[in-house]
Short mmCIF file of C-alpha atoms in Angstrom, two decimals:
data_model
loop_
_atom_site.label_atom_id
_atom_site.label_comp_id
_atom_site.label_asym_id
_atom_site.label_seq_id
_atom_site.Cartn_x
_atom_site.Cartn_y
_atom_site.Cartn_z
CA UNK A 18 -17.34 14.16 -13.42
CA UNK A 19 -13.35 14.75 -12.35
CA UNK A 20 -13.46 10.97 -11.34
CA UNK A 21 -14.72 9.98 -14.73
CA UNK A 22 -11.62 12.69 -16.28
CA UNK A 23 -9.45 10.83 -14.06
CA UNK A 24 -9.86 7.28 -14.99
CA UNK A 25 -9.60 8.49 -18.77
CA UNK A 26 -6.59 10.77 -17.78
CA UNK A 27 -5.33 11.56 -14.72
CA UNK A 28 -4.38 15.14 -15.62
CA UNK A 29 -7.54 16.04 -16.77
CA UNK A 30 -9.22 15.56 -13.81
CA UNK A 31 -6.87 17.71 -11.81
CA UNK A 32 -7.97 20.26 -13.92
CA UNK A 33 -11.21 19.91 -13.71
CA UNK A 34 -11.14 19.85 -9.83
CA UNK A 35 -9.45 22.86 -10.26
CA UNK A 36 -11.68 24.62 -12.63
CA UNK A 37 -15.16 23.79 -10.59
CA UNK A 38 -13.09 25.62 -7.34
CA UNK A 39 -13.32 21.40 -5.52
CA UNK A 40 -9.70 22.26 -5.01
CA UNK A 41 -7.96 25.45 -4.65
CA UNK A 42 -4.86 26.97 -6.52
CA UNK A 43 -1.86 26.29 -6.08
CA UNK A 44 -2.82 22.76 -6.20
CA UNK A 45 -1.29 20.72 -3.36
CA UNK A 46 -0.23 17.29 -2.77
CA UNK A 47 -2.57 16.65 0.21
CA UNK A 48 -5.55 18.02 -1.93
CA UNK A 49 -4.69 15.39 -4.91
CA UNK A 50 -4.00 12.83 -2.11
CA UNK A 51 -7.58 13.45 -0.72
CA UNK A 52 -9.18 13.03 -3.79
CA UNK A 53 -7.18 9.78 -4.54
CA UNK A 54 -8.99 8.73 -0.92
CA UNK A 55 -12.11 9.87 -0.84
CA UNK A 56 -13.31 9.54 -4.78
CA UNK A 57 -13.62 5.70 -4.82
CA UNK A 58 -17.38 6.30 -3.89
CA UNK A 59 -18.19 8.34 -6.55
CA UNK A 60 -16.48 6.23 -9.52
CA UNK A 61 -12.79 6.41 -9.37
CA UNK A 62 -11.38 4.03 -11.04
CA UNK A 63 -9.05 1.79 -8.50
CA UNK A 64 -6.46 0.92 -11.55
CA UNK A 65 -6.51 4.79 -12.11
CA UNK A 66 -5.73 5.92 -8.59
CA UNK A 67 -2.85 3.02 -8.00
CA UNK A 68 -1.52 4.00 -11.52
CA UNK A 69 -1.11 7.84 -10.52
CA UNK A 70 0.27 6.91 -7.18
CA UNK A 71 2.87 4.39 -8.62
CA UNK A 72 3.65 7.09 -11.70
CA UNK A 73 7.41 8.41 -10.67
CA UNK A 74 6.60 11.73 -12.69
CA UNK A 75 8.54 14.00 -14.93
CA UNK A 76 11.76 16.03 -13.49
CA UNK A 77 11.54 19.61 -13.48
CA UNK A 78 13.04 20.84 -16.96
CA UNK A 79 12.71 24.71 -17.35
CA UNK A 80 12.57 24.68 -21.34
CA UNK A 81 9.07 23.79 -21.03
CA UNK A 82 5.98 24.16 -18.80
CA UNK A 83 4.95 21.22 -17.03
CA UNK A 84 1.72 20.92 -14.69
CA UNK A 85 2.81 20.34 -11.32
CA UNK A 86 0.93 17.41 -10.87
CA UNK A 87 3.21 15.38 -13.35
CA UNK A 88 6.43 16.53 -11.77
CA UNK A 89 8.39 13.66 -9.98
CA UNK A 90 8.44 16.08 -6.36
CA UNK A 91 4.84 16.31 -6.33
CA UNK A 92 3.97 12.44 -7.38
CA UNK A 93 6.24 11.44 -4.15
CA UNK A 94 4.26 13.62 -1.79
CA UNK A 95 1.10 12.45 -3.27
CA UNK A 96 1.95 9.34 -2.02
CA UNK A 97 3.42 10.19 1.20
CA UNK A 98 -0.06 12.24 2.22
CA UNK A 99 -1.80 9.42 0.89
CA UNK A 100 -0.46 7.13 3.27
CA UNK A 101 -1.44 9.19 5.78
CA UNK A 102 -4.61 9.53 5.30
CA UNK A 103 -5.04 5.59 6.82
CA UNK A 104 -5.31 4.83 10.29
CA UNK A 105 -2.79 2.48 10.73
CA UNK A 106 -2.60 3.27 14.55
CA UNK A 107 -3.93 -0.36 16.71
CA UNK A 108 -3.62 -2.46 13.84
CA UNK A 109 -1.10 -5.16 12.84
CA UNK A 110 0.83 -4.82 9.18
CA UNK A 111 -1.69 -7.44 7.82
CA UNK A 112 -4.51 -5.85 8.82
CA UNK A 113 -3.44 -2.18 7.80
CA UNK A 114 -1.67 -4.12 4.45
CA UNK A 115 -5.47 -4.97 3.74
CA UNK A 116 -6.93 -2.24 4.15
CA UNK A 117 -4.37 -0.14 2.15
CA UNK A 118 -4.68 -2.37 -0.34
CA UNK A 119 -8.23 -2.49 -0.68
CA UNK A 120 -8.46 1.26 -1.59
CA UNK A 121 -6.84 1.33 -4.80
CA UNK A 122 -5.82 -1.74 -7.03
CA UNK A 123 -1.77 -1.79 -7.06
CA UNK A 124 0.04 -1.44 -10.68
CA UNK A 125 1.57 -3.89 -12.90
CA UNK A 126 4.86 -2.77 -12.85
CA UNK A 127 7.71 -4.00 -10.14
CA UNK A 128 9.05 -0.44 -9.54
CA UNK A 129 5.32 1.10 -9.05
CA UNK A 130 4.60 -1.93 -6.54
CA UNK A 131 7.93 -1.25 -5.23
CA UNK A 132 7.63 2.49 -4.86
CA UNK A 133 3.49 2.51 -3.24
CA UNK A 134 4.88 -0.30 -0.80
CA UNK A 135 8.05 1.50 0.67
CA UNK A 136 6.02 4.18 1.03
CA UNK A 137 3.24 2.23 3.36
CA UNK A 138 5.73 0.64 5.08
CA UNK A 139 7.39 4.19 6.08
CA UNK A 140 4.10 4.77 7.74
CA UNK A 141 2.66 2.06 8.78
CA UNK A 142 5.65 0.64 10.65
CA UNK A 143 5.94 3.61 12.79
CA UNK A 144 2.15 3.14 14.21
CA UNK A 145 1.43 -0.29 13.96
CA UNK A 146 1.13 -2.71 16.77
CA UNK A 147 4.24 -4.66 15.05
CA UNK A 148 6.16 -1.06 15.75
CA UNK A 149 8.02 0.60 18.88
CA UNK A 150 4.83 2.22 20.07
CA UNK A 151 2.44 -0.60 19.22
CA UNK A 152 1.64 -3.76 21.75
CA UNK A 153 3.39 -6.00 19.56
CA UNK A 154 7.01 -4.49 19.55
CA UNK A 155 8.60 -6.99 17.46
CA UNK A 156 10.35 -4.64 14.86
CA UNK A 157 13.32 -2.71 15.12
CA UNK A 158 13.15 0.69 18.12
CA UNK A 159 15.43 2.10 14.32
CA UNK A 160 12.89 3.71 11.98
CA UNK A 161 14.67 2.41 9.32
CA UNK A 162 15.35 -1.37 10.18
CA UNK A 163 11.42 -1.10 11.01
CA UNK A 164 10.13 0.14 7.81
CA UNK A 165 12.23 -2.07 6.09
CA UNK A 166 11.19 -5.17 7.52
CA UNK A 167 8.18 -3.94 7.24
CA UNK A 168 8.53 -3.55 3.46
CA UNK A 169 10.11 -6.87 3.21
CA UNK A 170 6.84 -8.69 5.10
CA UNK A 171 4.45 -7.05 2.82
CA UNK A 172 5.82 -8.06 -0.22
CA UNK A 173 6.01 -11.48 0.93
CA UNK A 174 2.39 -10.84 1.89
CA UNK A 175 1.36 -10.02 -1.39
CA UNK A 176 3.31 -12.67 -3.06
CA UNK A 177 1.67 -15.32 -0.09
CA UNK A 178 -1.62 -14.45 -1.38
CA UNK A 179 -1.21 -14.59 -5.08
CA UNK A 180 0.20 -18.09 -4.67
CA UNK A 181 -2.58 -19.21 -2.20
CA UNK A 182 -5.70 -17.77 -4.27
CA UNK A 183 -4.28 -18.52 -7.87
CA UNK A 184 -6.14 -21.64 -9.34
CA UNK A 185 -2.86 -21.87 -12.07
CA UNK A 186 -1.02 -22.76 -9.33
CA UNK A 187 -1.06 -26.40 -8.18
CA UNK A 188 -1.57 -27.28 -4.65
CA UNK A 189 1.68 -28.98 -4.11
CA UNK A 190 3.29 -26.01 -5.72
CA UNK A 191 2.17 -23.84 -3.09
CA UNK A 192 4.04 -22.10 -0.37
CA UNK A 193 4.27 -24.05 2.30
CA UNK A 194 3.74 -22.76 5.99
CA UNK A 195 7.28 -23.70 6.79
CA UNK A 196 8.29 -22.01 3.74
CA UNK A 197 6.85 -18.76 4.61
CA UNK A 198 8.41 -18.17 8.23
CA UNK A 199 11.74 -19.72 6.95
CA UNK A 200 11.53 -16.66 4.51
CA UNK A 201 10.61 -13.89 7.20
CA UNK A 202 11.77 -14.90 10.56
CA UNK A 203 15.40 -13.20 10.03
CA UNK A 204 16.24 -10.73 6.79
CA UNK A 205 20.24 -10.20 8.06
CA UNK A 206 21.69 -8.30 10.42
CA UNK A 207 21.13 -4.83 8.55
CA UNK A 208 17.81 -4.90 9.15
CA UNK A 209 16.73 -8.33 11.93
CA UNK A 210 18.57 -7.19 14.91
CA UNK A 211 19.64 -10.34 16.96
CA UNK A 212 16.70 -11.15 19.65
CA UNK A 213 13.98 -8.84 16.61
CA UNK A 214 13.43 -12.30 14.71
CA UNK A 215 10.29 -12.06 13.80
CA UNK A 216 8.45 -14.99 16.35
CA UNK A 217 6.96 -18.05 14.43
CA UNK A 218 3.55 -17.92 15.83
CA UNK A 219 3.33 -14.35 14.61
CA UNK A 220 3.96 -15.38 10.72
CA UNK A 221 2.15 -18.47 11.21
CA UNK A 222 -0.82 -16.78 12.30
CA UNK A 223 0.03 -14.10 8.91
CA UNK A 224 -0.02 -17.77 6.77
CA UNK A 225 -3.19 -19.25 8.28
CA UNK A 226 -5.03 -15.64 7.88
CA UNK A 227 -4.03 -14.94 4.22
CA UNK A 228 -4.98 -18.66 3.64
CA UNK A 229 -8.22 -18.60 4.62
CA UNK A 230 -9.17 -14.97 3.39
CA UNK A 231 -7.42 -14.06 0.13
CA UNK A 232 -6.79 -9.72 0.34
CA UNK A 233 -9.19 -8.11 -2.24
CA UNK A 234 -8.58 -5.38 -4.50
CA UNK A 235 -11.30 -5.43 -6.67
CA UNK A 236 -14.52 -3.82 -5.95
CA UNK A 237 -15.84 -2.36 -2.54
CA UNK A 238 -15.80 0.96 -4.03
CA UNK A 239 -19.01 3.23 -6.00
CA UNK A 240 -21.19 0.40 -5.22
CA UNK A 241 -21.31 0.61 -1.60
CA UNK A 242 -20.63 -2.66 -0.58
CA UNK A 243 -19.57 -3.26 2.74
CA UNK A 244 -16.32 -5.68 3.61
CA UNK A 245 -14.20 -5.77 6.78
CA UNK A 246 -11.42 -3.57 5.43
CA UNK A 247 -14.13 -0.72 4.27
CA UNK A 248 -15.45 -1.45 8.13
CA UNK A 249 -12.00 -0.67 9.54
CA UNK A 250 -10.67 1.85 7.06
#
């Protein structure tokens, strides 16, 4: 019942959650994050849970009473606790990228995209074999310069994947292997420290793997289907 309020209205099933005592007052992020998680099984909407965590939110404004779950505060530590919620820790970007992705179906609009990425990336760098405590170790030892490359790879990720798997798209159109680690071997010396390039059998391997298995978003959710992203996540 709150995930069928939810896909309708996002607020509504807050409130709902609220009122049959499946979350307790004051409502928290982490409880609204857990939901967002855990409610795919029993009908949440993907487009509905990616909408709410994209959704910047409403600043505070004291002339009038707004729920907490609409204010912009809470809709950014939604996201943060949802993040959490993954075990990114012994997996590479891709494979954490795909398995983020395949819990909710990402928004329509650049800033949303923009906003649910930098927000995996923040995470996922730090624990990720890519990161400074991960086998890997090819991104920055700087949090920053880490999560931002990080960001900058899984955008180019998603964009890989929408240009391999879209049948408008004309095969000699497509990106091109070389292409794709010209684009993400070095992002300037703000972020790529010199000897951090990112190695061209690493994005190769990214290239060959989106390739030949497109990242889904659709699906794998109420009906119980198993995929090798549910299997990991």
């Amino acid at each position: 019942r709150a995930a069928q309020l939810f896909n309708k209205k996002a607020g509504k099933g807050i409130e709902f959650l609220l009122q049959s005592g499946i979350i307790q007052e004051p409502v928290t992020p982490r409880a609204v994050a857990s939901f967002l998680r855990n409610a795919i099984v029993v009908g949440l909407d993907k487009k509905a849970a990616g909408a709410y965590l994209g959704e910047v939110g409403k600043p505070p404004d004291s002339a009038r009473s707004t729920p907490v779950w609409d204010l912009d505060w809470f809709h950014k530590e939604v996201l943060d606790n949802y993040c959490s919620l993954f075990r990114f820790e012994r997996q590479s970007l891709l494979d954490g990228l795909r398995m983020f992705l395949a819990a909710f179906r990402l928004p329509g609009e650049a800033q949303q995209i923009d906003r649910i990425l930098q927000a995996f990336s923040d995470r996922c760098s730090r624990v990720c074999e890519e990161g400074v405590h991960g086998s890997l170790k090819i991104f920055s030892d700087d949090p920053k310069r880490a999560s931002d490359a990080a960001y900058l790879l899984s955008f180019s990720i998603i964009m890989l994947n929408t240009d391999q798997h879209n049948d408008n798209i004309r095969e000699d159109r497509k990106m091109s292997k070389t292409d794709f680690v010209k684009n993400n071997t070095d992002y300037g010396r703000e972020i790529t420290e010199k000897g951090k390039e990112l190695p061209r059998e690493y994005l190769e391997a990214i290239y060959d793997s989106i390739r030949d298995e497109e990242i889904r978003t659709e699906g794998e959710g109420a009906d119980g289907s198993m995929t090798v992203e549910r299997w990991k996540d």
